[in-house]
Amino acid sequence: MTMNAPLDVSFFARAAKPLSSYRKYWAARFGTAPFLPMSRAEMDKLGWDSCDIVLVTGDAYVDHPSFGMAVIGRMLEVQGFRVGIIAQPDWQSAEPFKVLGKPNIFWGVTAGNMDSMINRYTADRKIRSDDAYTPGDVGGKRPDRAAIVYSQRCREAFKDVPIVLGGIEGSLRRIAHYDYWSDKVRRSIVVDAKCDLLLYGNAERAIVEIAHRLAAREPVETITDVRGTAFVRRPDDETGRGWFEIDSTQVDVPGRVEAQVNPYLTTSEQAAEQGSSCAKDDATKNVAETPITTGAEGRFDVKPDARPEAMPASVPAVAPLTFFANPNLPTTQGKIKVPPRDRSVIRLPSFEQVRADPVLYAHANRVLHLETNPGNARALVQAHGEGVTARDVWITPPPIPLTTAEMDLVFDLPYARSPHPAYADAQGGHDGVTKIPAWEMIRFSVNIMRGCFGGCTFCSITEHEGRIIQSRSEDSVIREIEDIRDKVVGFTGTISDLGGPTANMYRLGCRSPEIEAACRKPSCVYPGICSNLGTDHAPLIKMYRRGRALKGIKKILIGSGLRYDLAVQSPEYIKELVTHHVGGYLKIAPEHTQAGPLSKMMKPGIGSYDKFKTLFDKFSLEAGKKQYLIPYFIAAHPGTSDEDMMNLALWLKKNGFRADQVQTFYPSPMATATAMYHSNKNPLRKIGRDSETVDIVRGERRRRLHKAFLRYHDANNWPLLREALKAMGRADLIGNGRHHLIPTFQPLTDGGYTSARRKNSTATLPNSSGASSAAGPVSPVRGRLLTQHTGLPPRALGAKPAATSAPLPGKPRRQGLG
């Protein structure tokens, strides 16, 4: 078998019906639409009298495989359904939701490629003025908690049409979850949105099966056996019978309490004090003092003339012993057989319990994360409400990952690879005032895989896409590169990225399908790389070489984040990357330097970064190139002390880094680090009332301090840092020498700074032209150090400004928002 054949690179036993094996719906006769229609006029051109499925999304409609609604829409279209899209509707009434008429089969609802709250608010809960998924980068085009609002409006528009909810917002809120913006635990979004079904994770497999079953007139309430779904059941529902329920609603259940041992007493005397006897010591005495005879039936009987008061207390009532097998635990050759996984369900603490008890919240979060492997995960159930309003939210096991052939099918669908014509400017293009930044960032990029086995606690990629890597074939990737070259307007010969959630996990996976199916580890690379994990980068190297050899391709860059602890396992890959695929700067994410926060993040130690940097510098020198690493760090992550941030600042200064942009920990729903933030407990270990507690960075002042340590070079932060360093007993770091962190003098500052990204700047005093310096680029002043990149030397005056080191809007770097 050749490398380009549709290999199943995850080595996972795919017990699922292939996406291409369904019989097409009758409407397939209408053919393929150039764009999925957004208006009745477009439907008329296609010859449609109605839509079978209408998708409602919080993003602008971009017909590209990096946008979820386009993938789902095209996948349903290839199954033969007529699919319409309502993008960013006015949610103030139900009328805009009726624009395409009544869907024949169901509504598909998503908040978009990002959780709507993260899209609309900063980590400091301040509303954003921009939205990268909206034409013109304009904010305010979607409501807070968009998935709930859209579902309610769909129900108002046509109340008898089933609602199927999906997307990242639904996926990360499928159980009772801590909501950072309201600072409380909210119910499962299935309950709040009142949807009929919720699909979590990458939903192609589930949505295709559900669409065909609903089209066959199967009632939506009976579809309870599809993997990767969540739905509401009444506790007395007959469809919930026949399950083996595993109770996991409590922690620290009281057990046997051992009595204190008196060292003065013998074993026999200790037993006597407790109202029993020591069998070995007292057996002879009991037999000698008790008149016993053998009855006719072979039983031991007490003699009739023996007085009851003379009988020793140690003689039990005489009866034969009979052993009965537990019918719920059938045995096989003496071993206990547990209930079958496919009929087992774990009952989590109820919504009312986790809302009132943060310890139980952490416990529920731990259980959920342990049940994420499609090979061994059980169903979950969580009660919401009490009495007559009681209902259970059921969550089926995660979806079976796609094979390479199915991944190719998904990415080879007939995407237009551009925004819908409705967003075109006066010239008919999408590069003017209606430009969509998220599309612009992925316009010339190619997604080569899905999933991540890193398991970083602050990231939601694993919760959404899973641990098992799903890779496309090399041929499919090459075809997409050729399509970009031949069809995408504005292509100049440079592919901006060949990547995914992680740039270098392509075709990596467990060496053994049996081990992978049984594994319950949250990460394959923490605390070290698992011995069962394949780390061969040869297929990725081969793809890079084939891609850049294509006619018309001048350069292929790698824009996705790199997992450097994996890369050092393959120096040949680093050499290939550094020599041909780095455009001067490469993003990596050490996140921190100290063991405390790194252990709570499940990230490798800074030593792995040092190894990678050594190889990076070595191969850059050999290639005759000046190239720089751009490391990312997180401030205020759970488990981070003030001393940890101080030591990180010292490391940054020692290594000459000046972080222009700082990412503060953002508690996204359902992430493990969010459970730490809310509960002060560590769900990476067994949860108990007395289990490990975690230092949480709360309050605006302390969060500002941690950010200030990362931006130690900003004079606006020096007063806060001086105060903190004195309180920490480290006033020795204040001074004007090279070994000091911050100086003793304080220049005149205006309280703001200008970022490389305009949107990240803070307002400052007007400049000489009367405009705020944050309102636009300021001409560089000779001799002033520029910090638009982390750790870069000053750029020469007149040189073209380098691209920002910020995370791409189309591929948000952390917390799984893409």
Short mmCIF file of N, CA, C and O in Angstrom, two decimals, residues 592-637:
data_model
loop_
_atom_site.label_atom_id
_atom_site.label_comp_id
_atom_site.label_asym_id
_atom_site.label_seq_id
_atom_site.Cartn_x
_atom_site.Cartn_y
_atom_site.Cartn_z
N HIS A 592 4.74 28.76 29.92
CA HIS A 592 5.33 29.19 31.19
C HIS A 592 6.71 28.55 31.32
O HIS A 592 7.09 27.69 30.52
N THR A 593 7.43 28.97 32.35
CA THR A 593 8.75 28.39 32.62
C THR A 593 8.79 27.62 33.93
O THR A 593 9.73 26.87 34.17
N GLN A 594 7.78 27.82 34.78
CA GLN A 594 7.82 27.25 36.13
C GLN A 594 7.00 25.97 36.23
O GLN A 594 5.94 25.83 35.59
N ALA A 595 7.46 25.05 37.08
CA ALA A 595 6.84 23.73 37.19
C ALA A 595 5.42 23.79 37.72
O ALA A 595 4.57 22.99 37.31
N GLY A 596 5.13 24.72 38.63
CA GLY A 596 3.79 24.79 39.23
C GLY A 596 2.69 24.98 38.21
O GLY A 596 1.82 24.11 38.05
N PRO A 597 2.71 26.08 37.46
CA PRO A 597 1.66 26.27 36.44
C PRO A 597 1.75 25.26 35.31
O PRO A 597 0.72 24.83 34.78
N LEU A 598 2.95 24.83 34.92
CA LEU A 598 3.07 23.87 33.83
C LEU A 598 2.41 22.54 34.19
O LEU A 598 1.81 21.89 33.34
N SER A 599 2.50 22.14 35.47
CA SER A 599 1.86 20.89 35.87
C SER A 599 0.34 20.99 35.82
O SER A 599 -0.35 19.99 35.61
N LYS A 600 -0.19 22.19 36.01
CA LYS A 600 -1.65 22.38 35.93
C LYS A 600 -2.10 22.56 34.49
O LYS A 600 -3.27 22.39 34.17
N MET A 601 -1.18 22.95 33.62
CA MET A 601 -1.50 23.07 32.20
C MET A 601 -1.31 21.74 31.45
O MET A 601 -1.81 21.59 30.35
N MET A 602 -0.58 20.82 32.05
CA MET A 602 -0.13 19.59 31.38
C MET A 602 0.75 19.93 30.17
O MET A 602 0.56 19.42 29.06
N LYS A 603 1.71 20.82 30.40
CA LYS A 603 2.66 21.22 29.37
C LYS A 603 4.06 20.76 29.78
O LYS A 603 4.37 20.65 30.97
N PRO A 604 4.94 20.50 28.79
CA PRO A 604 6.30 20.06 29.12
C PRO A 604 7.12 21.18 29.75
O PRO A 604 6.78 22.36 29.62
N GLY A 605 8.19 20.80 30.42
CA GLY A 605 9.07 21.77 31.05
C GLY A 605 9.80 22.61 30.02
O GLY A 605 9.87 22.28 28.83
N ILE A 606 10.38 23.69 30.49
CA ILE A 606 11.05 24.62 29.59
C ILE A 606 12.28 23.99 28.96
O ILE A 606 12.80 24.48 27.95
N GLY A 607 12.73 22.87 29.51
CA GLY A 607 13.88 22.17 28.92
C GLY A 607 13.61 21.71 27.50
O GLY A 607 14.50 21.73 26.64
N SER A 608 12.37 21.30 27.22
CA SER A 608 12.01 20.90 25.85
C SER A 608 12.11 22.07 24.90
O SER A 608 12.54 21.93 23.75
N TYR A 609 11.74 23.25 25.38
CA TYR A 609 11.86 24.46 24.56
C TYR A 609 13.33 24.74 24.25
O TYR A 609 13.69 25.07 23.11
N ASP A 610 14.18 24.58 25.26
CA ASP A 610 15.61 24.84 25.06
C ASP A 610 16.19 23.89 24.01
O ASP A 610 17.01 24.30 23.17
N LYS A 611 15.79 22.62 24.06
CA LYS A 611 16.27 21.66 23.06
C LYS A 611 15.82 22.07 21.66
O LYS A 611 16.60 22.02 20.71
N PHE A 612 14.55 22.46 21.57
CA PHE A 612 14.04 22.86 20.25
C PHE A 612 14.75 24.11 19.75
O PHE A 612 15.11 24.19 18.57
N LYS A 613 14.94 25.08 20.63
CA LYS A 613 15.59 26.32 20.21
C LYS A 613 17.01 26.07 19.72
O LYS A 613 17.48 26.68 18.75
N THR A 614 17.72 25.14 20.39
CA THR A 614 19.08 24.81 19.96
C THR A 614 19.08 24.28 18.54
O THR A 614 19.88 24.70 17.69
N LEU A 615 18.16 23.36 18.24
CA LEU A 615 18.06 22.80 16.89
C LEU A 615 17.59 23.85 15.89
O LEU A 615 18.07 23.92 14.76
N PHE A 616 16.64 24.69 16.32
CA PHE A 616 16.11 25.74 15.44
C PHE A 616 17.23 26.69 15.03
O PHE A 616 17.40 27.03 13.85
N ASP A 617 18.01 27.13 16.01
CA ASP A 617 19.11 28.06 15.72
C ASP A 617 20.19 27.39 14.85
O ASP A 617 20.74 28.01 13.94
N LYS A 618 20.46 26.13 15.14
CA LYS A 618 21.50 25.39 14.40
C LYS A 618 21.12 25.28 12.92
O LYS A 618 21.93 25.60 12.04
N PHE A 619 19.89 24.86 12.66
CA PHE A 619 19.49 24.66 11.27
C PHE A 619 19.24 26.00 10.56
O PHE A 619 19.42 26.09 9.33
N SER A 620 18.85 27.02 11.28
CA SER A 620 18.71 28.35 10.67
C SER A 620 20.08 28.86 10.22
O SER A 620 20.22 29.43 9.13
N LEU A 621 21.10 28.65 11.07
CA LEU A 621 22.46 29.07 10.73
C LEU A 621 22.97 28.31 9.52
O LEU A 621 23.57 28.89 8.60
N GLU A 622 22.70 27.00 9.49
CA GLU A 622 23.14 26.19 8.35
C GLU A 622 22.46 26.64 7.06
O GLU A 622 23.05 26.56 5.99
N ALA A 623 21.20 27.10 7.18
CA ALA A 623 20.47 27.56 5.99
C ALA A 623 20.81 28.99 5.62
O ALA A 623 20.34 29.50 4.59
N GLY A 624 21.61 29.66 6.46
CA GLY A 624 22.00 31.03 6.18
C GLY A 624 20.86 32.01 6.35
O GLY A 624 20.78 33.02 5.65
N LYS A 625 19.95 31.72 7.31
CA LYS A 625 18.78 32.57 7.51
C LYS A 625 18.75 33.12 8.93
O LYS A 625 19.15 32.44 9.88
N LYS A 626 18.26 34.35 9.06
CA LYS A 626 18.00 34.93 10.37
C LYS A 626 16.53 34.72 10.68
O LYS A 626 15.66 35.37 10.08
N GLN A 627 16.25 33.80 11.58
CA GLN A 627 14.87 33.45 11.90
C GLN A 627 14.69 33.47 13.41
O GLN A 627 15.64 33.25 14.17
N TYR A 628 13.46 33.72 13.84
CA TYR A 628 13.19 33.93 15.26
C TYR A 628 12.00 33.10 15.71
O TYR A 628 11.03 32.92 14.97
N LEU A 629 12.09 32.64 16.94
CA LEU A 629 10.96 31.96 17.56
C LEU A 629 10.08 32.98 18.26
O LEU A 629 10.58 33.94 18.86
N ILE A 630 8.78 32.79 18.17
CA ILE A 630 7.83 33.65 18.87
C ILE A 630 7.13 32.79 19.93
O ILE A 630 6.20 32.06 19.61
N PRO A 631 7.60 32.85 21.16
CA PRO A 631 6.96 32.02 22.20
C PRO A 631 5.75 32.72 22.80
O PRO A 631 5.73 33.94 22.98
N TYR A 632 4.72 31.94 23.09
CA TYR A 632 3.52 32.45 23.74
C TYR A 632 3.55 32.06 25.21
O TYR A 632 4.00 30.98 25.58
N PHE A 633 3.02 32.95 26.04
CA PHE A 633 2.91 32.68 27.47
C PHE A 633 1.52 33.08 27.96
O PHE A 633 0.90 33.98 27.40
N ILE A 634 1.07 32.41 29.00
CA ILE A 634 -0.24 32.69 29.57
C ILE A 634 -0.06 33.30 30.95
O ILE A 634 0.70 32.77 31.79
N ALA A 635 -0.76 34.38 31.20
CA ALA A 635 -0.77 35.00 32.53
C ALA A 635 -2.01 34.56 33.28
O ALA A 635 -3.06 34.30 32.69
N ALA A 636 -1.89 34.46 34.59
CA ALA A 636 -3.02 34.23 35.51
C ALA A 636 -3.65 32.85 35.36
O ALA A 636 -4.82 32.67 35.69
N HIS A 637 -2.90 31.87 34.88
CA HIS A 637 -3.44 30.52 34.78
C HIS A 637 -3.56 29.91 36.17
O HIS A 637 -2.75 30.19 37.06
#
